[in-house]
Amino acid sequence: METKIVTVQDAALGENILVEAGEILRKGGLVAFPTETVYGLGGDALNPESSKKIYAAKGRPSDNPLIVHICCMEDLQKIAVEIPKEAYALAEAFWPGPMTMVLKKSPLVPYETTGGLDTVAVRMPNHPVALALIEKSGGFIAAPSANTSGRPSPTSAKYVEEDLYGRIEMIIDGGFVGIGLESTIVDVTVTPPQILRPGYVTERMLQQVCGQVAWDEAIVHVESGKAPRAPGMKYRHYAPKGELVVVRGENKRVVDYINQCTDAAESAGERTGVIATRENASLYHAKVVHVAGAAGDEEEIARNLYDILRRFDEEGVTRIYSEEFSSDGLGQAIMNRLLKAAGQRIVDLSEKSS
Ligand code: TXA
Ligand code: MG
């Protein structure tokens, strides 16, 4: 299949292209598009054949449900039922934006889209191109992140092209995304609402709206081996091709330890890489050192993380060490993704562990 690649920086200027993209979706085709979190791979959420095509294009297991993207509040009641009042409060606070809610699905949503579940994940993205496309496609776009299964989610159209060229009808290039990590997922079918995946909308922000919130135990205690309630969270995901290890501890010890490891690995013929804070970057010996951001600047680190993981692949790095970043606020999402990319491998040099 020929994949048409178009650039739309401005929804109004790109009107004609978005109409064409909307037509592709209405006819059951697939279009990748920018959102404020990561690029999505879109299909008509109400068409079971489109959802099957999404799974095939991504190489994704079909028991892993898709998020349905909407562009206006009125459409929520068409795809969800028994919507609790917390859901309206959360939507009011965070939509359009990087928050996805799990709700009971209406009969309109095919099981192909929900991976066989009776619930549906719904999000209203905060991106003018995404919102215009949803509207032009009929209102309901099922969209997982636009990467092939197992790779980091794409933060620019270049990475979508790398993974999906020739497998989908169109890629809409809207430049780099703003946030860089996937949306927060909150299950509002349970009381209190439960965080199934951390994201830009933090635990604290959710608490401010609905008081108490809980966590999916499997996310907090990964070592328990419990199955996460968001089926997609069970996969080793976001992973670069090289082996990644996260190092925790006092700053100087971390830098020294990583240098020892990369020196040894280089001698053994490996190509090494480090994910560093800007403050430490010049201290490392590794072949490739990527700056995630300034220490404590979670927004910058979130925006750069997936791009860095992909660049290590391009650079042929076989062994990667990362500093541990703060795990407060947005840091919860950063560390969740980083540790998943590392297959939970962490070296703990902190005093309390030694
Ligand atoms: O920011 C985002 O959410 C991006 C952009 C494109 O919107 N989308 C995204 O989709 O990250 P995806 O498919 O890569 O991740 C969706 C996650 C998966 O872990 C899936 O298992 C979970 O949401 N999920 C979807 N429907 C669910 C449901 N009904 N119950 C529990 N988890 C669900
Ligand atoms: Mg994904």
XYZ file of N, CA, C and O in Angstrom, residues 33-41 69 98 123 125-131 134 143-144 154-155 172 174-183:
140
model
N -2.128 10.309 13.118
C -2.314 11.753 13.338
C -1.674 12.183 14.656
O -1.493 11.373 15.568
N -1.346 13.485 14.754
C -0.730 13.972 15.992
C -1.766 14.190 17.088
O -2.905 14.555 16.808
N -1.378 13.924 18.330
C -2.167 14.386 19.481
C -1.176 15.115 20.388
O 0.006 15.157 20.090
N -1.644 15.645 21.506
C -0.733 16.357 22.398
C 0.168 15.403 23.176
O 1.176 15.826 23.730
N -0.183 14.103 23.227
C 0.642 13.147 23.995
C 1.654 12.466 23.079
O 2.856 12.696 23.188
N 1.172 11.608 22.183
C 1.999 10.911 21.190
C 1.146 10.785 19.921
O -0.046 11.063 19.952
N 1.750 10.365 18.812
C 0.963 10.144 17.588
C 0.044 8.933 17.764
O 0.416 7.944 18.401
N -1.154 9.032 17.178
C -2.105 7.936 17.234
C -2.285 7.297 15.861
O -2.086 7.951 14.832
N -2.649 6.002 15.863
C -2.956 5.294 14.618
C -4.464 5.119 14.582
O -5.020 4.279 15.295
N -11.304 8.048 20.693
C -11.108 9.499 20.790
C -12.348 10.223 20.297
O -12.846 9.922 19.202
N -4.844 15.232 28.234
C -4.175 13.931 28.269
C -4.704 12.983 29.335
O -3.948 12.461 30.140
N -11.144 9.205 25.333
C -10.316 10.402 25.554
C -10.692 11.484 24.552
O -11.014 11.186 23.396
N -8.711 14.417 22.948
C -7.347 14.957 22.908
C -7.338 16.476 22.771
O -8.261 17.055 22.200
N -6.285 17.087 23.273
C -6.168 18.543 23.198
C -5.199 18.926 22.077
O -4.090 19.378 22.323
N -5.634 18.681 20.849
C -4.801 19.019 19.695
C -5.746 19.410 18.568
O -6.627 18.624 18.197
N -5.581 20.613 18.019
C -6.562 21.093 17.029
C -6.676 20.186 15.805
O -7.782 20.007 15.279
N -5.556 19.604 15.358
C -5.614 18.719 14.180
C -6.379 17.450 14.532
O -7.245 16.993 13.770
N -6.108 16.883 15.709
C -6.801 15.662 16.127
C -8.301 15.929 16.256
O -9.131 15.153 15.757
N -8.662 17.030 16.899
C -10.083 17.327 17.115
C -10.808 17.521 15.782
O -11.920 17.016 15.584
N -11.250 14.093 14.076
C -12.303 13.288 14.702
C -13.663 13.752 14.192
O -14.508 12.950 13.784
N -7.750 4.813 18.476
C -6.343 5.061 18.158
C -5.406 4.636 19.278
O -5.387 5.258 20.339
N -4.641 3.598 19.010
C -3.517 3.311 19.891
C -2.355 4.211 19.467
O -2.459 4.933 18.465
N 5.553 6.969 19.136
C 6.182 8.001 18.320
C 5.840 9.420 18.764
O 4.682 9.753 18.965
N 6.873 10.239 18.893
C 6.689 11.638 19.268
C 6.838 12.561 18.056
O 6.679 13.760 18.169
N -0.473 12.032 8.953
C -0.547 13.492 9.051
C 0.587 13.964 9.953
O 0.631 13.629 11.147
N 2.214 16.618 12.060
C 1.893 17.875 12.746
C 3.059 18.327 13.605
O 2.862 19.051 14.580
N 4.264 17.860 13.294
C 5.441 18.254 14.065
C 5.594 17.440 15.342
O 4.896 16.445 15.543
N 6.522 17.872 16.186
C 6.751 17.183 17.462
C 5.549 17.353 18.385
O 4.909 18.403 18.383
N 5.229 16.317 19.171
C 4.119 16.414 20.118
C 4.564 17.247 21.321
O 5.761 17.444 21.537
N 3.611 17.720 22.105
C 3.954 18.585 23.231
C 4.358 17.847 24.497
O 5.260 18.257 25.201
N 3.691 16.726 24.796
C 3.902 16.078 26.099
C 4.903 14.924 26.000
O 5.832 14.826 26.783
N 4.704 14.033 25.063
C 5.701 12.993 24.836
C 5.462 11.670 25.544
O 6.148 10.697 25.253
N 4.527 11.597 26.477
C 4.146 10.329 27.114
C 2.643 10.154 26.947
O 1.901 11.132 26.904
N 2.182 8.896 26.889
C 0.765 8.627 26.676
C -0.088 9.138 27.836
O 0.397 9.306 28.959
N -1.391 9.291 27.561
C -2.334 9.850 28.530
C -2.424 9.025 29.813
O -2.164 7.817 29.827
